[in-house]
């Protein structure tokens, strides 16, 4: 039923492949697990589901394209991932559902954790890492590590000491509350507005870090940070140093 | 007791007897590829056992594979140790390329993932870089509710309770209640 399957595909168990008039292209050395729970790949009428080379997908995955879903070369997806370019789709063959689609693109060499949900309009840049249980429905740039329901950038890919570090994950929320921002910031190259550092806010932030995460960061280190990414790195370096000390003990 | 009641009673007894026999015989049959299986261990329906390393299962363990099979898989260097009196519910995935230890009296809910690599069930990526497994340890008497994901390198202390749907990374202290994505302490032990 696939329109193209590359060399050496590898299956464990029996997946459901459903191309209802759409195109399904699969690259070389594709790996798909369907045990203990079957995975399914669906390409709806006129849709394109394009999977690159060296892609592996865990068990229980549900990938449905009703317009276009692309997965880049060398990307690895954990078990129970859901990827679809709609918000909702009916049972196979159900014509009554109006599909409101927006293409989904996943770059090369990404690592998508267990039970990640990627819905319409989600796009993930090359080499990004999405942590287990996250929901992505917007653009995540390449090379970052993102997590959460509405996934936010919380560091660089492979940078964070423990892959799903609760401290790193709570940083965006903590920054929003203490700095009086409108929404939790992505910890990316967006510059930190310098006018933000009033005495009050600085005290709030350092206090919250002490209390919530039990780290003491110096006033100077915070002021030096030019971007939200710098700020996150300054805090995370203190955290990871402490974690390493605890491991040694 | 009415006639219908008597029939229902006998039917239930018969069914219980059937389960009693098949669960014990099933364990002999379905777990034959494991390296050691303790006394009185039972399987309900057929689990997927893919043993390319070493799987050691304790006594009085109950493995439920009704509705969705349970998967227990080891890679060539993998070791899975399951203690005594453990219960694992259906659809869960236990996978080791390194070491996964599940203590005694642990309960694991349905559709849990306990895997020491990030893409379990797929072996090593062909030609690609090998992903290093990080050991998982689940202490005695811990309780994992439904759909819990235990990430590589996680350590769950004895008697800890993990709420449904949580993603566990890092250490959970003994006796604590933890939950969320990622799991945070809801109550200390």
Short mmCIF file of C-alpha atoms in Angstrom, two decimals:
data_model
loop_
_atom_site.label_atom_id
_atom_site.label_comp_id
_atom_site.label_asym_id
_atom_site.label_seq_id
_atom_site.Cartn_x
_atom_site.Cartn_y
_atom_site.Cartn_z
CA UNK A 1 0.00 0.00 0.00
CA UNK A 2 3.02 2.28 0.35
CA UNK A 3 4.07 4.24 -2.74
CA UNK A 4 7.72 3.85 -1.98
CA UNK A 5 9.53 1.79 0.62
CA UNK A 6 13.31 2.01 0.85
CA UNK A 7 15.77 -0.77 1.52
CA UNK A 8 15.79 -2.96 4.61
CA UNK A 9 12.57 -2.03 6.34
CA UNK A 10 12.18 -3.69 9.73
CA UNK A 11 8.94 -4.41 11.53
CA UNK A 12 8.17 -5.91 14.92
CA UNK A 13 4.57 -7.03 15.08
CA UNK A 14 1.92 -6.03 12.58
CA UNK A 15 1.14 -2.33 11.98
CA UNK A 16 -1.96 -0.95 10.29
CA UNK A 17 -1.17 0.93 7.08
CA UNK A 18 -4.06 2.87 5.63
CA UNK A 19 -3.67 4.92 2.46
CA UNK A 20 -7.15 6.10 1.53
CA UNK A 21 -6.10 7.62 -1.76
CA UNK A 22 -3.11 9.42 -0.29
CA UNK A 23 0.59 8.85 -0.76
CA UNK A 24 2.84 7.13 1.73
CA UNK A 25 6.58 7.27 1.06
CA UNK A 26 9.09 5.59 3.32
CA UNK A 27 12.88 5.86 3.13
CA UNK A 28 15.65 3.32 3.68
CA UNK A 29 16.17 1.33 6.90
CA UNK A 30 12.78 2.23 8.33
CA UNK A 31 12.02 0.65 11.71
CA UNK A 32 8.53 0.40 13.15
CA UNK A 33 7.44 -1.46 16.28
CA UNK A 34 3.87 -2.66 16.74
CA UNK A 35 4.29 -4.73 19.88
CA UNK A 36 2.69 -4.81 22.40
CA UNK A 37 0.31 -2.24 20.88
CA UNK A 38 -0.02 -1.89 17.08
CA UNK A 39 1.12 1.31 15.36
CA UNK A 40 -0.77 2.84 12.47
CA UNK A 41 0.15 5.05 9.53
CA UNK A 42 -2.66 6.81 7.67
CA UNK A 43 -2.55 8.98 4.54
CA UNK A 44 -5.99 10.44 3.77
CA UNK A 45 -7.29 11.35 0.28
CA UNK A 46 -4.74 13.47 -1.57
CA UNK A 47 -2.47 13.62 1.46
CA UNK A 48 1.26 12.97 1.63
CA UNK A 49 2.96 11.14 4.45
CA UNK A 50 6.69 11.30 3.75
CA UNK A 51 9.13 9.47 6.02
CA UNK A 52 12.89 9.89 5.42
CA UNK A 53 15.77 7.43 5.75
CA UNK A 54 16.85 5.79 9.04
CA UNK A 55 13.65 6.69 10.86
CA UNK A 56 12.57 4.54 13.78
CA UNK A 57 9.19 4.63 15.46
CA UNK A 58 8.15 2.92 18.70
CA UNK A 59 5.06 0.85 19.44
CA UNK A 60 1.55 2.26 19.61
CA UNK A 61 2.38 5.19 17.33
CA UNK A 62 -0.42 6.92 15.43
CA UNK A 63 0.66 8.97 12.42
CA UNK A 64 -2.09 10.43 10.27
CA UNK A 65 -1.75 12.80 7.32
CA UNK A 66 -4.77 14.48 5.74
CA UNK A 67 -2.65 17.13 3.98
CA UNK A 68 1.04 16.65 4.60
CA UNK A 69 3.26 15.14 7.28
CA UNK A 70 7.01 14.98 6.74
CA UNK A 71 9.52 13.25 8.98
CA UNK A 72 13.22 13.93 8.25
CA UNK A 73 16.15 11.54 7.98
CA UNK A 74 17.52 9.84 11.09
CA UNK A 75 14.70 10.95 13.38
CA UNK A 76 13.75 8.64 16.24
CA UNK A 77 10.30 8.59 17.76
CA UNK A 78 9.41 6.90 21.05
CA UNK A 79 6.42 4.67 21.80
CA UNK A 80 2.83 6.00 21.74
CA UNK A 81 3.62 9.17 19.78
CA UNK A 82 0.68 10.79 18.00
CA UNK A 83 1.39 12.89 14.92
CA UNK A 84 -1.40 14.37 12.87
CA UNK A 85 -1.95 17.45 10.73
CA UNK A 86 -5.55 17.86 11.92
CA UNK A 87 -6.96 18.41 15.37
CA UNK A 88 -9.33 15.51 14.99
CA UNK A 89 -10.07 12.67 12.64
CA UNK A 90 -12.81 10.08 12.54
CA UNK A 91 -12.65 6.32 12.19
CA UNK A 92 -11.17 5.02 8.90
CA UNK A 93 -13.50 5.74 6.00
CA UNK A 94 -15.63 8.22 7.95
CA UNK A 95 -16.48 10.91 5.38
CA UNK A 96 -18.49 13.11 7.74
CA UNK A 97 -15.46 14.76 9.34
CA UNK A 98 -14.31 18.08 7.90
CA UNK A 99 -10.56 18.21 8.13
CA UNK A 100 -9.01 21.50 9.12
CA UNK A 101 -5.40 20.80 8.30
CA UNK A 102 -2.05 22.48 8.55
CA UNK A 103 1.10 20.57 7.51
CA UNK A 104 3.39 19.02 10.10
CA UNK A 105 7.13 18.95 9.50
CA UNK A 106 9.73 17.19 11.61
CA UNK A 107 13.37 17.84 10.70
CA UNK A 108 16.39 15.57 10.39
CA UNK A 109 17.99 13.87 13.39
CA UNK A 110 15.28 14.79 15.90
CA UNK A 111 14.61 12.80 19.04
CA UNK A 112 10.96 12.65 19.96
CA UNK A 113 10.27 11.10 23.39
CA UNK A 114 7.57 8.69 24.53
CA UNK A 115 3.92 9.76 24.33
CA UNK A 116 4.63 13.04 22.54
CA UNK A 117 1.68 14.52 20.67
CA UNK A 118 2.33 16.65 17.58
CA UNK A 119 -0.81 18.23 16.14
CA UNK A 120 -1.62 20.48 13.20
CA UNK A 121 0.88 23.19 12.44
CA UNK A 122 3.58 21.61 14.56
CA UNK A 123 7.05 21.93 13.12
CA UNK A 124 10.29 20.78 14.65
CA UNK A 125 13.70 21.93 13.41
CA UNK A 126 16.69 19.70 12.69
CA UNK A 127 18.29 18.01 15.70
CA UNK A 128 15.71 19.16 18.23
CA UNK A 129 14.81 17.06 21.22
CA UNK A 130 11.22 16.84 22.45
CA UNK A 131 10.86 15.44 25.95
CA UNK A 132 8.47 12.64 26.89
CA UNK A 133 4.80 13.51 27.28
CA UNK A 134 5.01 16.89 25.52
CA UNK A 135 2.46 18.45 23.17
CA UNK A 136 3.73 20.38 20.12
CA UNK A 137 1.43 22.46 17.93
CA UNK A 138 3.71 25.35 16.99
CA UNK A 139 7.22 25.83 15.63
CA UNK A 140 10.17 24.51 17.64
CA UNK A 141 13.52 25.66 16.18
CA UNK A 142 16.38 23.26 15.44
CA UNK A 143 18.93 22.16 18.04
CA UNK A 144 16.85 22.94 21.12
CA UNK A 145 15.37 20.82 23.86
CA UNK A 146 11.67 21.48 24.44
CA UNK A 147 9.07 19.99 26.75
CA UNK A 148 5.71 20.44 28.41
CA UNK A 149 2.09 20.58 27.33
CA UNK A 150 2.44 23.40 24.88
CA UNK A 151 6.12 22.52 24.56
CA UNK A 152 8.48 25.35 25.49
CA UNK A 153 12.17 25.60 24.84
CA UNK A 154 14.02 24.78 28.03
CA UNK A 155 17.58 24.43 26.78
CA UNK A 156 19.84 23.15 24.04
CA UNK A 157 19.42 19.58 22.77
CA UNK A 158 21.46 17.14 24.86
CA UNK A 159 22.41 19.91 27.29
CA UNK A 160 20.20 19.26 30.23
CA UNK A 161 21.70 17.02 32.90
CA UNK A 162 18.70 14.84 33.44
CA UNK A 163 16.60 14.58 30.29
CA UNK A 164 13.38 15.63 31.94
CA UNK A 165 14.76 17.81 34.68
CA UNK A 166 11.90 19.13 36.79
CA UNK A 167 13.91 22.22 37.67
CA UNK A 168 14.59 23.07 34.03
CA UNK A 169 10.96 22.41 33.18
CA UNK A 170 9.65 24.78 35.84
CA UNK A 171 11.94 27.67 34.85
CA UNK A 172 9.69 29.32 32.23
CA UNK A 173 6.76 29.44 34.69
CA UNK A 174 8.96 30.72 37.48
CA UNK A 175 10.31 33.50 35.27
CA UNK A 176 6.82 34.51 34.20
CA UNK A 177 5.59 34.81 37.76
CA UNK A 178 8.59 36.60 39.25
CA UNK A 179 9.22 39.00 36.37
CA UNK A 180 5.57 39.80 35.71
CA UNK A 181 5.66 38.60 32.09
CA UNK A 182 2.49 37.92 30.14
CA UNK A 183 3.33 34.31 29.25
CA UNK A 184 6.08 31.86 30.15
CA UNK A 185 9.08 32.77 27.96
CA UNK A 186 10.82 30.35 25.63
CA UNK A 187 14.39 30.10 26.84
CA UNK A 188 15.84 31.05 23.48
CA UNK A 189 17.86 33.90 22.01
CA UNK A 190 15.18 36.47 22.73
CA UNK A 191 16.91 39.33 24.60
CA UNK A 192 15.95 39.97 28.21
CA UNK A 193 14.71 43.56 28.42
CA UNK A 194 17.23 45.35 30.65
CA UNK A 195 14.59 47.60 32.18
CA UNK A 196 13.15 44.48 33.78
CA UNK A 197 15.77 44.40 36.54
CA UNK A 198 14.16 46.51 39.17
CA UNK A 199 15.21 45.83 42.76
CA UNK A 200 11.85 44.19 43.44
CA UNK A 201 11.93 41.82 40.52
CA UNK A 202 15.52 40.81 41.14
CA UNK A 203 14.66 40.05 44.76
CA UNK A 204 11.55 38.14 43.66
CA UNK A 205 13.49 36.03 41.18
CA UNK A 206 16.44 35.21 43.46
CA UNK A 207 14.01 34.48 46.30
CA UNK A 208 11.89 32.17 44.15
CA UNK A 209 15.00 30.36 42.93
CA UNK A 210 16.13 29.81 46.53
CA UNK A 211 12.74 28.68 47.66
CA UNK A 212 11.46 26.74 44.64
CA UNK A 213 14.62 25.17 43.26
CA UNK A 214 16.95 25.57 46.24
CA UNK A 215 19.69 27.27 44.21
CA UNK A 216 21.41 30.51 45.03
CA UNK A 217 22.42 32.47 41.95
CA UNK A 218 24.36 35.72 42.24
CA UNK A 219 22.82 39.06 41.39
CA UNK A 220 25.65 39.72 38.93
CA UNK A 221 25.16 36.45 36.99
CA UNK A 222 21.51 37.34 36.43
CA UNK A 223 22.30 40.91 35.32
CA UNK A 224 24.94 39.66 32.87
CA UNK A 225 22.46 37.47 30.99
CA UNK A 226 21.56 39.13 27.70
CA UNK A 227 19.07 36.55 26.47
CA UNK A 228 16.64 34.18 28.15
CA UNK A 229 18.90 31.33 27.04
CA UNK A 230 21.85 32.91 28.95
CA UNK A 231 19.68 33.25 32.00
CA UNK A 232 18.63 29.59 31.84
CA UNK A 233 22.25 28.49 31.39
CA UNK A 234 23.35 30.56 34.41
CA UNK A 235 20.71 28.90 36.61
CA UNK A 236 21.10 25.41 35.17
CA UNK A 237 24.88 25.42 35.61
CA UNK A 238 24.41 25.97 39.36
CA UNK A 239 21.81 23.21 39.41
CA UNK A 240 23.85 20.65 37.52
CA UNK A 241 26.94 21.36 39.66
CA UNK A 242 24.86 20.63 42.74
CA UNK A 243 23.41 17.46 41.22
CA UNK A 244 26.89 16.16 40.43
CA UNK A 245 27.94 16.81 44.02
CA UNK A 246 24.90 14.92 45.30
CA UNK A 247 25.65 11.95 43.03
CA UNK A 248 29.20 11.80 44.42
CA UNK A 249 27.88 11.72 47.99
CA UNK B 1 -30.51 -19.68 46.38
CA UNK B 2 -32.50 -19.51 43.15
CA UNK B 3 -31.75 -21.83 40.26
CA UNK B 4 -30.23 -18.97 38.27
CA UNK B 5 -28.10 -17.98 41.23
CA UNK B 6 -26.81 -21.54 41.57
CA UNK B 7 -25.91 -21.67 37.88
CA UNK B 8 -24.12 -18.31 38.08
CA UNK B 9 -22.24 -19.51 41.16
CA UNK B 10 -21.13 -22.73 39.47
CA UNK B 11 -20.18 -20.87 36.32
CA UNK B 12 -18.02 -18.44 38.32
CA UNK B 13 -16.36 -21.33 40.17
CA UNK B 14 -15.70 -23.12 36.91
CA UNK B 15 -14.21 -19.98 35.37
CA UNK B 16 -12.00 -19.37 38.41
CA UNK B 17 -10.77 -22.96 38.17
CA UNK B 18 -10.05 -22.49 34.49
CA UNK B 19 -8.05 -19.33 35.16
CA UNK B 20 -6.25 -21.05 38.06
CA UNK B 21 -5.08 -23.85 35.75
CA UNK B 22 -4.38 -21.85 32.58
CA UNK B 23 -2.53 -19.06 34.38
CA UNK B 24 -0.09 -21.56 35.92
CA UNK B 25 0.32 -23.67 32.80
CA UNK B 26 0.54 -20.48 30.72
CA UNK B 27 3.41 -19.20 32.84
CA UNK B 28 5.35 -22.42 32.17
CA UNK B 29 4.73 -22.07 28.47
CA UNK B 30 4.98 -18.33 27.80
CA UNK B 31 7.85 -17.67 30.21
CA UNK B 32 9.98 -20.58 29.03
CA UNK B 33 12.50 -18.27 27.38
CA UNK B 34 13.18 -16.52 30.72
CA UNK B 35 16.34 -17.52 32.55
CA UNK B 36 14.64 -18.08 35.89
CA UNK B 37 11.03 -18.04 36.99
CA UNK B 38 10.04 -18.41 40.65
CA UNK B 39 7.33 -20.66 42.10
CA UNK B 40 3.66 -19.90 41.69
CA UNK B 41 4.24 -17.22 39.04
CA UNK B 42 1.23 -16.81 36.77
CA UNK B 43 0.42 -15.22 33.40
CA UNK B 44 -3.04 -14.23 32.28
CA UNK B 45 -3.19 -14.46 28.50
CA UNK B 46 -0.02 -14.40 26.49
CA UNK B 47 2.75 -11.86 27.09
CA UNK B 48 5.42 -11.06 24.49
CA UNK B 49 8.75 -12.17 25.86
CA UNK B 50 11.74 -11.27 23.70
CA UNK B 51 14.77 -12.46 25.61
CA UNK B 52 18.12 -11.85 23.96
CA UNK B 53 19.84 -11.13 27.28
CA UNK B 54 18.74 -12.27 30.71
CA UNK B 55 15.33 -12.16 32.37
CA UNK B 56 14.92 -13.25 36.00
CA UNK B 57 11.41 -13.39 37.44
CA UNK B 58 10.66 -14.03 41.14
CA UNK B 59 7.97 -16.09 42.86
CA UNK B 60 4.21 -15.37 42.90
CA UNK B 61 4.52 -12.78 40.12
CA UNK B 62 1.33 -12.06 38.17
CA UNK B 63 1.52 -10.79 34.60
CA UNK B 64 -1.70 -9.68 32.97
CA UNK B 65 -1.83 -9.55 29.16
CA UNK B 66 -5.57 -9.39 28.74
CA UNK B 67 -6.76 -6.72 26.19
CA UNK B 68 -3.21 -5.72 25.20
CA UNK B 69 -0.18 -7.97 25.66
CA UNK B 70 2.58 -7.13 28.05
CA UNK B 71 6.03 -6.88 26.53
CA UNK B 72 9.22 -7.85 28.32
CA UNK B 73 12.30 -7.48 26.11
CA UNK B 74 16.05 -7.56 26.65
CA UNK B 75 18.84 -6.71 24.25
CA UNK B 76 22.06 -8.78 24.09
CA UNK B 77 23.54 -7.10 27.18
CA UNK B 78 20.20 -6.51 28.86
CA UNK B 79 19.18 -7.75 32.30
CA UNK B 80 15.66 -7.52 33.72
CA UNK B 81 15.19 -8.55 37.34
CA UNK B 82 11.65 -8.78 38.67
CA UNK B 83 11.22 -9.50 42.40
CA UNK B 84 8.64 -11.62 44.22
CA UNK B 85 4.91 -10.93 44.32
CA UNK B 86 5.04 -8.29 41.58
CA UNK B 87 1.93 -7.45 39.56
CA UNK B 88 2.23 -5.94 36.08
CA UNK B 89 -0.89 -4.98 34.20
CA UNK B 90 -1.63 -5.21 30.47
CA UNK B 91 -0.05 -3.21 27.65
CA UNK B 92 3.04 -2.31 29.66
CA UNK B 93 6.48 -2.41 28.15
CA UNK B 94 9.55 -3.43 30.15
CA UNK B 95 12.70 -3.15 28.10
CA UNK B 96 16.40 -3.36 28.99
CA UNK B 97 19.57 -2.92 26.98
CA UNK B 98 21.39 -2.45 30.29
CA UNK B 99 19.89 -3.15 33.70
CA UNK B 100 16.29 -2.76 34.82
CA UNK B 101 15.47 -3.91 38.37
CA UNK B 102 11.94 -4.13 39.72
CA UNK B 103 11.84 -4.88 43.46
CA UNK B 104 9.43 -7.18 45.31
CA UNK B 105 5.75 -6.32 45.90
CA UNK B 106 5.78 -3.71 43.12
CA UNK B 107 2.54 -2.94 41.29
CA UNK B 108 2.70 -1.56 37.73
CA UNK B 109 -0.46 -0.26 36.08
CA UNK B 110 -1.58 -0.64 32.48
CA UNK B 111 0.24 0.89 29.52
CA UNK B 112 3.33 1.84 31.53
CA UNK B 113 6.72 2.17 29.85
CA UNK B 114 9.79 1.11 31.82
CA UNK B 115 12.71 1.27 29.40
CA UNK B 116 16.37 2.15 29.83
CA UNK B 117 16.66 3.51 26.27
CA UNK B 118 14.50 6.16 24.65
CA UNK B 119 13.09 4.09 21.80
CA UNK B 120 12.35 0.70 23.34
CA UNK B 121 11.33 -2.26 21.22
CA UNK B 122 13.43 -1.19 18.24
CA UNK B 123 16.88 -2.52 19.08
CA UNK B 124 19.85 -0.44 18.04
CA UNK B 125 19.44 1.95 15.14
CA UNK B 126 20.95 0.46 12.01
CA UNK B 127 24.32 2.04 11.29
CA UNK B 128 23.48 4.95 13.56
CA UNK B 129 25.09 5.78 16.85
CA UNK B 130 24.37 3.38 19.69
CA UNK B 131 22.28 4.90 22.41
CA UNK B 132 23.73 4.21 25.83
CA UNK B 133 21.22 2.62 28.20
CA UNK B 134 20.90 4.11 31.68
CA UNK B 135 19.88 1.75 34.46
CA UNK B 136 16.43 1.88 36.06
CA UNK B 137 15.74 0.82 39.62
CA UNK B 138 12.25 0.48 41.10
CA UNK B 139 12.33 -0.16 44.86
CA UNK B 140 10.33 -2.74 46.84
CA UNK B 141 6.65 -2.04 47.27
CA UNK B 142 6.53 0.88 44.81
CA UNK B 143 3.29 1.49 42.98
CA UNK B 144 3.13 2.86 39.43
CA UNK B 145 -0.38 3.82 38.35
CA UNK B 146 -1.64 3.64 34.76
CA UNK B 147 0.30 5.11 31.81
CA UNK B 148 3.41 6.03 33.75
CA UNK B 149 6.56 6.52 31.67
CA UNK B 150 9.79 5.73 33.51
CA UNK B 151 12.66 7.35 31.61
CA UNK B 152 16.21 5.99 31.34
CA UNK B 153 18.26 6.57 34.51
CA UNK B 154 15.26 6.93 36.84
CA UNK B 155 15.38 5.55 40.36
CA UNK B 156 12.17 5.10 42.31
CA UNK B 157 12.54 4.53 46.05
CA UNK B 158 10.87 1.74 48.05
CA UNK B 159 7.18 2.27 48.67
CA UNK B 160 6.89 5.33 46.41
CA UNK B 161 3.63 6.00 44.59
CA UNK B 162 3.64 7.48 41.08
CA UNK B 163 0.40 9.08 39.90
CA UNK B 164 -1.23 8.08 36.62
CA UNK B 165 0.14 9.58 33.42
CA UNK B 166 3.37 10.81 35.00
CA UNK B 167 6.78 10.90 33.37
CA UNK B 168 9.48 9.93 35.84
CA UNK B 169 13.02 11.26 35.38
CA UNK B 170 15.78 11.19 37.99
CA UNK B 171 15.27 10.11 41.58
CA UNK B 172 12.02 9.73 43.52
CA UNK B 173 12.70 9.26 47.25
CA UNK B 174 11.37 6.25 49.18
CA UNK B 175 7.78 6.48 50.39
CA UNK B 176 7.02 9.66 48.43
CA UNK B 177 4.00 10.39 46.29
CA UNK B 178 5.00 11.94 42.96
CA UNK B 179 3.15 12.94 39.82
CA UNK B 180 3.07 15.14 36.76
CA UNK B 181 5.15 15.67 33.63
CA UNK B 182 7.92 15.49 34.72
CA UNK B 183 7.04 13.89 38.07
CA UNK B 184 7.44 16.24 41.02
CA UNK B 185 7.01 15.40 44.68
CA UNK B 186 3.40 15.74 45.75
CA UNK B 187 4.09 14.44 49.22
CA UNK B 188 7.44 13.58 50.80
CA UNK B 189 8.02 10.09 52.24
#
